[in-house]
mmCIF file of C-alpha atoms (C1' of nucleotides) in Angstrom:
data_model
loop_
_atom_site.group_PDB
_atom_site.id
_atom_site.type_symbol
_atom_site.label_atom_id
_atom_site.label_comp_id
_atom_site.label_asym_id
_atom_site.label_seq_id
_atom_site.Cartn_x
_atom_site.Cartn_y
_atom_site.Cartn_z
ATOM 1 C CA MET A 1 -64.008 -86.829 5.063
ATOM 2 C CA ASP A 2 -60.399 -87.582 5.182
ATOM 3 C CA ALA A 3 -60.336 -86.681 9.146
ATOM 4 C CA PRO A 4 -56.933 -86.895 10.665
ATOM 5 C CA PRO A 5 -56.405 -90.212 11.302
ATOM 6 C CA ARG A 6 -56.826 -90.833 15.000
ATOM 7 C CA TRP A 7 -53.679 -92.685 15.984
ATOM 8 C CA LEU A 8 -53.353 -94.706 19.332
ATOM 9 C CA ASP A 9 -52.348 -93.247 22.526
ATOM 10 C CA PRO A 10 -48.969 -94.415 24.101
ATOM 11 C CA GLU A 11 -50.534 -96.909 26.501
ATOM 12 C CA GLN A 12 -52.960 -98.356 23.842
ATOM 13 C CA LYS A 13 -50.010 -98.353 21.170
ATOM 14 C CA ALA A 14 -47.963 -100.587 23.904
ATOM 15 C CA ALA A 15 -50.635 -102.734 25.099
ATOM 16 C CA TRP A 16 -51.242 -103.675 21.218
ATOM 17 C CA ASP A 17 -47.823 -104.014 20.467
ATOM 18 C CA SER A 18 -47.291 -106.379 23.485
ATOM 19 C CA PHE A 19 -50.406 -108.311 22.438
ATOM 20 C CA ILE A 20 -49.250 -108.733 19.047
ATOM 21 C CA ARG A 21 -45.493 -109.555 19.817
ATOM 22 C CA MET A 22 -46.902 -111.810 22.584
ATOM 23 C CA GLN A 23 -49.322 -113.600 20.531
ATOM 24 C CA GLU A 24 -46.716 -114.162 17.510
ATOM 25 C CA THR A 25 -44.197 -115.365 19.079
ATOM 26 C CA LEU A 26 -46.577 -118.139 21.311
ATOM 27 C CA ILE A 27 -48.353 -119.111 18.455
ATOM 28 C CA GLY A 28 -45.301 -119.543 16.161
ATOM 29 C CA ARG A 29 -43.222 -121.593 19.099
ATOM 30 C CA LEU A 30 -46.365 -123.736 19.094
ATOM 31 C CA SER A 31 -46.428 -124.458 15.924
ATOM 32 C CA ARG A 32 -42.797 -124.805 15.379
ATOM 33 C CA ARG A 33 -42.724 -127.681 18.083
ATOM 34 C CA VAL A 34 -45.857 -129.594 17.150
ATOM 35 C CA GLN A 35 -44.248 -129.408 13.585
ATOM 36 C CA ALA A 36 -40.696 -130.768 15.344
ATOM 37 C CA GLU A 37 -41.853 -133.373 17.368
ATOM 38 C CA SER A 38 -44.773 -134.734 15.597
ATOM 39 C CA GLY A 39 -43.953 -134.552 11.942
ATOM 40 C CA MET A 40 -47.530 -132.705 11.643
ATOM 41 C CA SER A 41 -48.224 -129.227 10.688
ATOM 42 C CA ALA A 42 -50.426 -127.087 13.060
ATOM 43 C CA SER A 43 -53.240 -127.138 10.767
ATOM 44 C CA ASP A 44 -53.027 -131.349 10.362
ATOM 45 C CA TYR A 45 -52.938 -130.975 14.483
ATOM 46 C CA ILE A 46 -55.907 -128.577 14.463
ATOM 47 C CA VAL A 47 -57.852 -130.977 12.049
ATOM 48 C CA LEU A 48 -57.395 -134.178 13.777
ATOM 49 C CA HIS A 49 -58.190 -132.413 17.245
ATOM 50 C CA ASN A 50 -61.210 -131.270 16.269
ATOM 51 C CA LEU A 51 -62.345 -134.273 14.511
ATOM 52 C CA THR A 52 -61.476 -136.854 16.643
ATOM 53 C CA GLU A 53 -62.103 -135.074 19.810
ATOM 54 C CA ARG A 54 -65.841 -135.560 20.081
ATOM 55 C CA GLY A 55 -67.734 -137.922 18.393
ATOM 56 C CA ASP A 56 -66.274 -140.809 16.160
ATOM 57 C CA GLY A 57 -63.627 -139.527 13.926
ATOM 58 C CA ARG A 58 -65.828 -138.797 11.059
ATOM 59 C CA MET A 59 -67.451 -135.453 10.304
ATOM 60 C CA ARG A 60 -69.354 -133.765 7.187
ATOM 61 C CA PHE A 61 -66.598 -131.699 5.512
ATOM 62 C CA LEU A 62 -68.527 -127.999 5.997
ATOM 63 C CA ASP A 63 -69.292 -129.094 9.659
ATOM 64 C CA LEU A 64 -65.775 -129.408 10.243
ATOM 65 C CA ALA A 65 -64.707 -126.491 8.512
ATOM 66 C CA LYS A 66 -67.204 -124.474 10.401
ATOM 67 C CA LEU A 67 -66.358 -126.183 13.601
ATOM 68 C CA VAL A 68 -62.668 -124.857 13.365
ATOM 69 C CA GLU A 69 -63.820 -121.596 11.542
ATOM 70 C CA TRP A 70 -61.991 -122.225 8.032
ATOM 71 C CA GLU A 71 -63.038 -121.438 4.535
ATOM 72 C CA LYS A 72 -64.168 -124.008 2.856
ATOM 73 C CA SER A 73 -61.025 -123.745 0.259
ATOM 74 C CA ARG A 74 -58.805 -124.157 3.030
ATOM 75 C CA MET A 75 -60.163 -127.130 4.536
ATOM 76 C CA SER A 76 -60.151 -128.878 0.731
ATOM 77 C CA HIS A 77 -56.616 -128.322 0.406
ATOM 78 C CA GLN A 78 -55.474 -129.532 3.616
ATOM 79 C CA VAL A 79 -57.732 -132.494 3.605
ATOM 80 C CA THR A 80 -56.377 -133.205 0.441
ATOM 81 C CA ARG A 81 -52.874 -132.814 1.725
ATOM 82 C CA MET A 82 -53.467 -134.778 4.954
ATOM 83 C CA ALA A 83 -55.298 -137.508 2.644
ATOM 84 C CA LYS A 84 -52.458 -137.816 0.778
ATOM 85 C CA ARG A 85 -50.301 -138.395 3.950
ATOM 86 C CA GLY A 86 -52.622 -141.156 5.014
ATOM 87 C CA LEU A 87 -53.868 -139.201 8.364
ATOM 88 C CA VAL A 88 -57.407 -138.890 7.199
ATOM 89 C CA ALA A 89 -59.499 -140.153 4.268
ATOM 90 C CA ARG A 90 -62.646 -139.074 2.550
ATOM 91 C CA GLU A 91 -65.742 -140.775 2.103
ATOM 92 C CA GLU A 92 -68.869 -140.549 0.193
ATOM 93 C CA CYS A 93 -72.129 -139.379 1.877
ATOM 94 C CA PRO A 94 -75.211 -141.276 0.992
ATOM 95 C CA ASP A 95 -77.556 -138.941 2.015
ATOM 96 C CA ASP A 96 -76.357 -135.993 -0.372
ATOM 97 C CA GLY A 97 -74.628 -136.387 -3.539
ATOM 98 C CA ARG A 98 -72.411 -133.578 -3.217
ATOM 99 C CA GLY A 99 -71.627 -134.303 0.153
ATOM 100 C CA ALA A 100 -68.104 -135.794 1.606
ATOM 101 C CA PHE A 101 -67.299 -136.962 5.349
ATOM 102 C CA ILE A 102 -63.981 -136.696 6.354
ATOM 103 C CA VAL A 103 -62.701 -139.697 8.435
ATOM 104 C CA ALA A 104 -59.615 -139.572 10.682
ATOM 105 C CA THR A 105 -57.431 -142.990 9.779
ATOM 106 C CA PRO A 106 -55.674 -145.407 12.525
ATOM 107 C CA ALA A 107 -52.631 -143.493 11.754
ATOM 108 C CA GLY A 108 -54.554 -139.973 12.177
ATOM 109 C CA TYR A 109 -56.036 -141.366 15.613
ATOM 110 C CA LYS A 110 -52.170 -142.606 16.446
ATOM 111 C CA ALA A 111 -50.744 -139.300 15.169
ATOM 112 C CA ILE A 112 -53.387 -136.920 17.132
ATOM 113 C CA GLU A 113 -52.884 -139.442 20.314
ATOM 114 C CA GLU A 114 -48.979 -139.249 20.589
ATOM 115 C CA ALA A 115 -49.139 -135.435 20.012
ATOM 116 C CA ALA A 116 -51.497 -134.026 22.103
ATOM 117 C CA PRO A 117 -49.792 -134.608 25.614
ATOM 118 C CA GLN A 118 -46.688 -133.361 24.552
ATOM 119 C CA HIS A 119 -48.610 -130.129 22.567
ATOM 120 C CA VAL A 120 -50.713 -129.862 26.306
ATOM 121 C CA GLU A 121 -47.140 -129.408 27.833
ATOM 122 C CA HIS A 122 -46.025 -126.649 25.950
ATOM 123 C CA VAL A 123 -49.338 -124.813 26.383
ATOM 124 C CA ARG A 124 -48.946 -125.201 30.119
ATOM 125 C CA ARG A 125 -45.279 -124.504 30.087
ATOM 126 C CA LEU A 126 -45.334 -121.127 27.693
ATOM 127 C CA PHE A 127 -49.003 -119.837 28.343
ATOM 128 C CA ILE A 128 -50.614 -121.163 31.492
ATOM 129 C CA ASP A 129 -47.192 -121.641 33.832
ATOM 130 C CA ALA A 130 -46.651 -117.544 33.043
ATOM 131 C CA LEU A 131 -50.100 -116.637 34.745
ATOM 132 C CA THR A 132 -51.556 -117.110 37.835
ATOM 133 C CA PRO A 133 -55.178 -118.773 37.661
ATOM 134 C CA ASN A 134 -56.985 -115.337 38.213
ATOM 135 C CA GLN A 135 -54.944 -113.778 35.704
ATOM 136 C CA LEU A 136 -55.468 -116.644 33.552
ATOM 137 C CA SER A 137 -59.430 -116.185 33.875
ATOM 138 C CA THR A 138 -59.165 -112.710 33.124
ATOM 139 C CA LEU A 139 -57.167 -113.142 29.965
ATOM 140 C CA GLY A 140 -60.306 -115.630 29.037
ATOM 141 C CA ARG A 141 -62.802 -113.106 29.720
ATOM 142 C CA ILE A 142 -60.692 -110.163 28.064
ATOM 143 C CA SER A 143 -60.812 -112.636 24.605
ATOM 144 C CA LYS A 144 -64.222 -113.816 24.767
ATOM 145 C CA ARG A 145 -65.430 -110.124 25.066
ATOM 146 C CA ILE A 146 -63.270 -109.145 22.174
ATOM 147 C CA LEU A 147 -64.716 -112.283 19.930
ATOM 148 C CA ASP A 148 -68.203 -111.004 21.039
ATOM 149 C CA HIS A 149 -67.463 -107.361 20.051
ATOM 150 C CA MET A 150 -66.038 -108.415 16.901
ATOM 151 C CA GLU A 151 -69.191 -110.973 15.519
ATOM 152 C CA LYS A 152 -71.502 -107.761 16.034
ATOM 153 C CA GLN A 153 -68.655 -105.933 13.800
ATOM 154 C CA PRO A 154 -69.305 -106.077 9.822
ATOM 155 C CA ASP A 155 -66.177 -108.125 8.513
ATOM 156 C CA MET B 1 -41.250 -141.159 32.501
ATOM 157 C CA ASP B 2 -44.318 -141.370 30.120
ATOM 158 C CA ALA B 3 -46.267 -140.051 33.010
ATOM 159 C CA PRO B 4 -50.037 -139.104 31.869
ATOM 160 C CA PRO B 5 -51.016 -136.099 30.438
ATOM 161 C CA ARG B 6 -51.703 -133.388 32.260
ATOM 162 C CA TRP B 7 -54.625 -132.234 30.342
ATOM 163 C CA LEU B 8 -55.952 -128.621 31.328
ATOM 164 C CA ASP B 9 -58.931 -128.355 33.637
ATOM 165 C CA PRO B 10 -62.257 -126.887 32.075
ATOM 166 C CA GLU B 11 -61.342 -123.082 33.343
ATOM 167 C CA GLN B 12 -58.177 -123.234 31.884
ATOM 168 C CA LYS B 13 -59.122 -125.025 28.354
ATOM 169 C CA ALA B 14 -62.028 -122.170 28.064
ATOM 170 C CA ALA B 15 -59.711 -119.436 28.757
ATOM 171 C CA TRP B 16 -57.056 -121.265 25.939
ATOM 172 C CA ASP B 17 -59.945 -121.589 23.823
ATOM 173 C CA SER B 18 -61.037 -118.009 24.053
ATOM 174 C CA PHE B 19 -57.771 -116.576 23.404
ATOM 175 C CA ILE B 20 -57.041 -118.805 20.483
ATOM 176 C CA ARG B 21 -60.415 -118.029 18.479
ATOM 177 C CA MET B 22 -60.059 -114.570 19.571
ATOM 178 C CA GLN B 23 -56.335 -114.194 18.346
ATOM 179 C CA GLU B 24 -57.281 -115.935 14.996
ATOM 180 C CA THR B 25 -59.908 -114.215 14.421
ATOM 181 C CA LEU B 26 -58.483 -110.950 14.653
ATOM 182 C CA ILE B 27 -55.316 -111.347 12.951
ATOM 183 C CA GLY B 28 -57.431 -112.758 10.069
ATOM 184 C CA ARG B 29 -59.614 -109.888 9.654
ATOM 185 C CA LEU B 30 -57.265 -106.963 10.399
ATOM 186 C CA SER B 31 -54.924 -108.914 7.511
ATOM 187 C CA ARG B 32 -57.745 -109.103 5.135
ATOM 188 C CA ARG B 33 -58.575 -105.681 5.690
ATOM 189 C CA VAL B 34 -55.138 -104.673 4.760
ATOM 190 C CA GLN B 35 -54.558 -106.845 1.626
ATOM 191 C CA ALA B 36 -58.406 -105.358 0.507
ATOM 192 C CA GLU B 37 -57.835 -102.039 0.837
ATOM 193 C CA SER B 38 -54.457 -101.123 0.414
ATOM 194 C CA GLY B 39 -53.449 -104.122 -2.018
ATOM 195 C CA MET B 40 -50.448 -104.913 0.517
ATOM 196 C CA SER B 41 -50.345 -108.192 2.370
ATOM 197 C CA ALA B 42 -50.565 -107.960 6.081
ATOM 198 C CA SER B 43 -46.203 -108.758 5.805
ATOM 199 C CA ASP B 44 -45.446 -105.958 3.021
ATOM 200 C CA TYR B 45 -47.239 -103.250 5.785
ATOM 201 C CA ILE B 46 -45.066 -104.643 8.589
ATOM 202 C CA VAL B 47 -41.975 -104.274 6.839
ATOM 203 C CA LEU B 48 -42.934 -101.065 5.722
ATOM 204 C CA HIS B 49 -44.422 -99.846 8.824
ATOM 205 C CA ASN B 50 -41.114 -100.672 10.623
ATOM 206 C CA LEU B 51 -38.708 -99.525 8.113
ATOM 207 C CA THR B 52 -40.291 -96.205 7.525
ATOM 208 C CA GLU B 53 -41.504 -95.634 11.514
ATOM 209 C CA ARG B 54 -38.449 -94.286 13.007
ATOM 210 C CA GLY B 55 -35.220 -93.292 11.308
ATOM 211 C CA ASP B 56 -35.151 -92.526 7.508
ATOM 212 C CA GLY B 57 -36.939 -95.489 5.676
ATOM 213 C CA ARG B 58 -33.020 -97.262 5.438
ATOM 214 C CA MET B 59 -32.177 -100.238 7.497
ATOM 215 C CA ARG B 60 -30.205 -102.684 7.639
ATOM 216 C CA PHE B 61 -31.108 -106.355 6.422
ATOM 217 C CA LEU B 62 -30.348 -108.503 9.572
ATOM 218 C CA ASP B 63 -31.398 -105.231 11.887
ATOM 219 C CA LEU B 64 -35.075 -105.173 10.301
ATOM 220 C CA ALA B 65 -35.297 -108.982 10.346
ATOM 221 C CA LYS B 66 -34.539 -108.177 14.050
ATOM 222 C CA LEU B 67 -37.155 -105.477 14.861
ATOM 223 C CA VAL B 68 -39.883 -107.559 13.388
ATOM 224 C CA GLU B 69 -38.547 -110.788 14.711
ATOM 225 C CA TRP B 70 -38.637 -112.800 11.696
ATOM 226 C CA GLU B 71 -36.208 -115.466 10.555
ATOM 227 C CA LYS B 72 -33.661 -113.858 7.836
ATOM 228 C CA SER B 73 -34.904 -116.321 5.339
ATOM 229 C CA ARG B 74 -38.366 -114.855 5.749
ATOM 230 C CA MET B 75 -37.313 -111.369 5.455
ATOM 231 C CA SER B 76 -35.013 -111.968 2.449
ATOM 232 C CA HIS B 77 -38.236 -113.592 0.264
ATOM 233 C CA GLN B 78 -40.382 -110.879 1.703
ATOM 234 C CA VAL B 79 -37.664 -107.954 0.469
ATOM 235 C CA THR B 80 -37.470 -109.771 -3.084
ATOM 236 C CA ARG B 81 -41.107 -109.876 -3.677
ATOM 237 C CA MET B 82 -41.535 -106.140 -2.369
ATOM 238 C CA ALA B 83 -38.431 -104.928 -4.372
ATOM 239 C CA LYS B 84 -40.645 -106.850 -7.428
ATOM 240 C CA ARG B 85 -42.999 -104.494 -6.755
ATOM 241 C CA GLY B 86 -41.370 -101.518 -5.907
ATOM 242 C CA LEU B 87 -41.856 -100.951 -2.796
ATOM 243 C CA VAL B 88 -38.652 -101.131 -1.299
ATOM 244 C CA ALA B 89 -35.070 -101.442 -2.907
ATOM 245 C CA ARG B 90 -31.956 -102.992 -1.813
ATOM 246 C CA GLU B 91 -28.521 -101.297 -1.729
ATOM 247 C CA GLU B 92 -24.948 -102.324 -1.063
ATOM 248 C CA CYS B 93 -23.587 -101.510 2.021
ATOM 249 C CA PRO B 94 -19.798 -99.839 1.811
ATOM 250 C CA ASP B 95 -18.957 -101.058 5.380
ATOM 251 C CA ASP B 96 -19.810 -104.393 4.532
ATOM 252 C CA GLY B 97 -18.999 -106.312 1.773
ATOM 253 C CA ARG B 98 -21.555 -109.157 2.899
ATOM 254 C CA GLY B 99 -24.505 -106.413 3.538
ATOM 255 C CA ALA B 100 -27.311 -104.912 2.424
ATOM 256 C CA PHE B 101 -29.540 -102.136 3.194
ATOM 257 C CA ILE B 102 -33.311 -102.309 2.733
ATOM 258 C CA VAL B 103 -34.441 -98.541 1.639
ATOM 259 C CA ALA B 104 -38.415 -97.892 1.497
ATOM 260 C CA THR B 105 -39.022 -96.311 -2.170
ATOM 261 C CA PRO B 106 -41.275 -93.167 -2.855
ATOM 262 C CA ALA B 107 -44.148 -95.680 -3.485
ATOM 263 C CA GLY B 108 -43.272 -97.658 -0.307
ATOM 264 C CA TYR B 109 -43.836 -94.486 1.654
ATOM 265 C CA LYS B 110 -46.872 -93.515 -0.333
ATOM 266 C CA ALA B 111 -48.386 -96.525 0.270
ATOM 267 C CA ILE B 112 -47.617 -96.995 4.011
ATOM 268 C CA GLU B 113 -48.938 -93.612 4.431
ATOM 269 C CA GLU B 114 -52.054 -94.157 2.876
ATOM 270 C CA ALA B 115 -53.144 -97.488 4.544
ATOM 271 C CA ALA B 116 -52.044 -96.798 8.318
ATOM 272 C CA PRO B 117 -54.609 -94.625 9.053
ATOM 273 C CA GLN B 118 -57.123 -97.161 7.734
ATOM 274 C CA HIS B 119 -55.185 -99.900 9.785
ATOM 275 C CA VAL B 120 -55.606 -97.815 12.589
ATOM 276 C CA GLU B 121 -59.335 -97.397 12.414
ATOM 277 C CA HIS B 122 -60.033 -101.021 12.431
ATOM 278 C CA VAL B 123 -57.770 -101.892 15.074
ATOM 279 C CA ARG B 124 -59.295 -99.377 16.950
ATOM 280 C CA ARG B 125 -62.973 -100.453 15.578
ATOM 281 C CA LEU B 126 -62.076 -104.414 16.420
ATOM 282 C CA PHE B 127 -60.070 -104.338 19.359
ATOM 283 C CA ILE B 128 -59.512 -101.024 21.259
ATOM 284 C CA ASP B 129 -62.917 -100.626 20.944
ATOM 285 C CA ALA B 130 -64.107 -103.716 22.618
ATOM 286 C CA LEU B 131 -62.374 -103.069 26.093
ATOM 287 C CA THR B 132 -62.322 -100.772 28.752
ATOM 288 C CA PRO B 133 -59.301 -98.491 29.204
ATOM 289 C CA ASN B 134 -58.673 -100.883 32.451
ATOM 290 C CA GLN B 135 -59.026 -104.039 30.507
ATOM 291 C CA LEU B 136 -56.905 -102.843 28.002
ATOM 292 C CA SER B 137 -54.421 -101.890 29.820
ATOM 293 C CA THR B 138 -54.474 -105.500 31.825
ATOM 294 C CA LEU B 139 -54.210 -107.205 28.690
ATOM 295 C CA GLY B 140 -51.317 -105.212 27.503
ATOM 296 C CA ARG B 141 -49.932 -106.037 31.220
ATOM 297 C CA ILE B 142 -50.921 -109.748 30.818
ATOM 298 C CA SER B 143 -49.330 -110.075 27.470
ATOM 299 C CA LYS B 144 -45.730 -108.318 28.518
ATOM 300 C CA ARG B 145 -45.949 -110.815 31.053
ATOM 301 C CA ILE B 146 -46.329 -113.987 28.607
ATOM 302 C CA LEU B 147 -43.813 -112.488 26.425
ATOM 303 C CA ASP B 148 -41.202 -112.220 29.506
ATOM 304 C CA HIS B 149 -41.875 -115.584 30.502
ATOM 305 C CA MET B 150 -41.491 -116.937 26.753
ATOM 306 C CA GLU B 151 -37.980 -115.209 26.974
ATOM 307 C CA LYS B 152 -37.057 -117.197 29.602
ATOM 308 C CA GLN B 153 -37.983 -120.294 28.057
ATOM 309 C CA PRO B 154 -36.391 -122.612 25.890
ATOM 310 C CA ASP B 155 -37.601 -122.718 22.211
ATOM 311 C "C1'" DA C 1 -0.243 -113.999 8.007
ATOM 312 C "C1'" DC C 2 -3.216 -117.313 7.546
ATOM 313 C "C1'" DG C 3 -6.764 -121.029 8.253
ATOM 314 C "C1'" DA C 4 -11.012 -121.511 10.828
ATOM 315 C "C1'" DA C 5 -15.262 -120.288 12.540
ATOM 316 C "C1'" DA C 6 -18.433 -116.757 12.350
ATOM 317 C "C1'" DT C 7 -21.843 -113.315 10.237
ATOM 318 C "C1'" DC C 8 -24.401 -111.493 6.585
ATOM 319 C "C1'" DG C 9 -27.638 -112.802 3.127
ATOM 320 C "C1'" DT C 10 -29.450 -115.666 -0.705
ATOM 321 C "C1'" DT C 11 -31.733 -119.422 -2.874
ATOM 322 C "C1'" DG C 12 -34.434 -123.778 -3.932
ATOM 323 C "C1'" DA C 13 -38.015 -127.013 -2.795
ATOM 324 C "C1'" DC C 14 -41.974 -127.859 -0.718
ATOM 325 C "C1'" DA C 15 -46.123 -126.894 2.268
ATOM 326 C "C1'" DG C 16 -49.533 -123.933 3.544
ATOM 327 C "C1'" DC C 17 -53.095 -119.927 2.289
ATOM 328 C "C1'" DT C 18 -56.472 -117.034 -0.571
ATOM 329 C "C1'" DC C 19 -59.253 -115.697 -4.090
ATOM 330 C "C1'" DA C 20 -61.927 -116.859 -8.181
ATOM 331 C "C1'" DT C 21 -63.811 -120.322 -10.368
ATOM 332 C "C1'" DC C 22 -65.719 -124.391 -11.873
ATOM 333 C "C1'" DT C 23 -68.667 -128.946 -11.365
ATOM 334 C "C1'" DA C 24 -72.019 -131.450 -9.563
ATOM 335 C "C1'" DC C 25 -76.053 -131.954 -6.935
ATOM 336 C "C1'" DT C 26 -80.221 -130.580 -4.284
ATOM 337 C "C1'" DG C 27 -84.624 -128.290 -3.317
ATOM 338 C "C1'" DG C 28 -87.811 -125.238 -4.523
ATOM 339 C "C1'" DC C 29 -91.283 -123.033 -7.658
ATOM 340 C "C1'" DG C 30 -94.454 -122.617 -11.636
ATOM 341 C "C1'" DC D 1 -91.955 -132.371 -14.698
ATOM 342 C "C1'" DG D 2 -88.274 -128.714 -15.842
ATOM 343 C "C1'" DC D 3 -86.442 -124.606 -14.947
ATOM 344 C "C1'" DC D 4 -83.139 -122.003 -11.767
ATOM 345 C "C1'" DA D 5 -81.155 -120.585 -7.250
ATOM 346 C "C1'" DG D 6 -78.446 -122.261 -4.022
ATOM 347 C "C1'" DT D 7 -75.368 -125.588 -1.547
ATOM 348 C "C1'" DA D 8 -71.378 -128.895 -1.346
ATOM 349 C "C1'" DG D 9 -67.127 -129.192 -2.292
ATOM 350 C "C1'" DA D 10 -62.640 -129.549 -5.736
ATOM 351 C "C1'" DT D 11 -59.370 -127.120 -8.233
ATOM 352 C "C1'" DG D 12 -55.540 -123.776 -10.156
ATOM 353 C "C1'" DA D 13 -52.877 -119.955 -9.871
ATOM 354 C "C1'" DG D 14 -50.302 -117.073 -7.292
ATOM 355 C "C1'" DC D 15 -48.505 -115.468 -3.218
ATOM 356 C "C1'" DT D 16 -46.437 -116.678 1.429
ATOM 357 C "C1'" DG D 17 -43.792 -119.175 5.156
ATOM 358 C "C1'" DT D 18 -39.886 -122.879 6.488
ATOM 359 C "C1'" DC D 19 -36.402 -125.891 6.489
ATOM 360 C "C1'" DA D 20 -31.960 -126.606 4.868
ATOM 361 C "C1'" DA D 21 -28.229 -125.583 2.269
ATOM 362 C "C1'" DC D 22 -25.027 -122.486 0.139
ATOM 363 C "C1'" DG D 23 -21.898 -118.431 -1.353
ATOM 364 C "C1'" DA D 24 -19.314 -114.755 0.007
ATOM 365 C "C1'" DT D 25 -17.076 -111.788 3.327
ATOM 366 C "C1'" DT D 26 -15.492 -110.805 7.946
ATOM 367 C "C1'" DT D 27 -13.208 -111.850 12.385
ATOM 368 C "C1'" DC D 28 -10.566 -114.230 15.396
ATOM 369 C "C1'" DG D 29 -6.646 -116.975 17.303
ATOM 370 C "C1'" DT D 30 -2.291 -118.337 16.859
#
DNA sequence: ACGAAATCGTTGACAGCTCATCTACTGGCG
DNA sequence: CGCCAGTAGATGAGCTGTCAACGATTTCGT
């Protein structure tokens, strides 16, 4: 045990560093934009987007949490804050006494409908437009591949 | 003005979604690992890594902040927390009365030296090993390209 | 040399995330 | 029925990140 660390070779390290910096810069800029332009946090945006995109803006708490792949505690805090700001509301679930529905309020719909087009523009401007269609689809395939690989890995 | 939103077409959206999910899952797992195995937060790791990698574990505050591309306020809070835990120390700068040096303590060195090999293993396991060398270098090139593109874009 | 502007870094308030713990309800099994 | 395991979700403490404002020093123009 305690084998010598297998450091990354220079090409691997270069690729990793570029990826990390790119991803951090991109996400950082996008979330600051959403925040500045809509007054919503990036998390608010994600929740409303997923809640309203398909369906009727109404979802079981844990279904929503699974959809966006968040821990339930994170979602619970998030919903509390958003409820405080009037973007969503909690509703009791008749079928299951423990359960709760999360519902987008009219203000929530308004917020996401105003924010979404701007957000798409920024995604285009910073990300999509940087690449040829081919590169974009390559990046998509590679991402999917990493994702599939991670699913097979512990933790 | 108020042109109709130009939504992403299905291939674009698929690529974007995969990328986002991949990146979130990957970063999330890596930082939980660092946290669990070394007791350091991902931010602690980044700071110590960059502070000790080249040079003598001693850097001007803003140089360090620029190196890791953080806002100075974030760095300041981070350094305060790390100093409290004994990982780094602040030192006055003789040349510039406003300035400060950040120095890695022996405990800081110990922490990063223990954590780094484990971290590399996780990067390999979750990321590098998912791809062929070709795919990895392609991802590196694409990342770099996005990065360069963003630098030319406002904010 | 002197005042204005720029630079270096800190601080406080507040929103967000994680982890552990807790309550309430359901559902299964004897 | 009655107990017990599992599920749904909330909560509190503590750490992290952001934004705006601030104090201290240096630099630059005149």
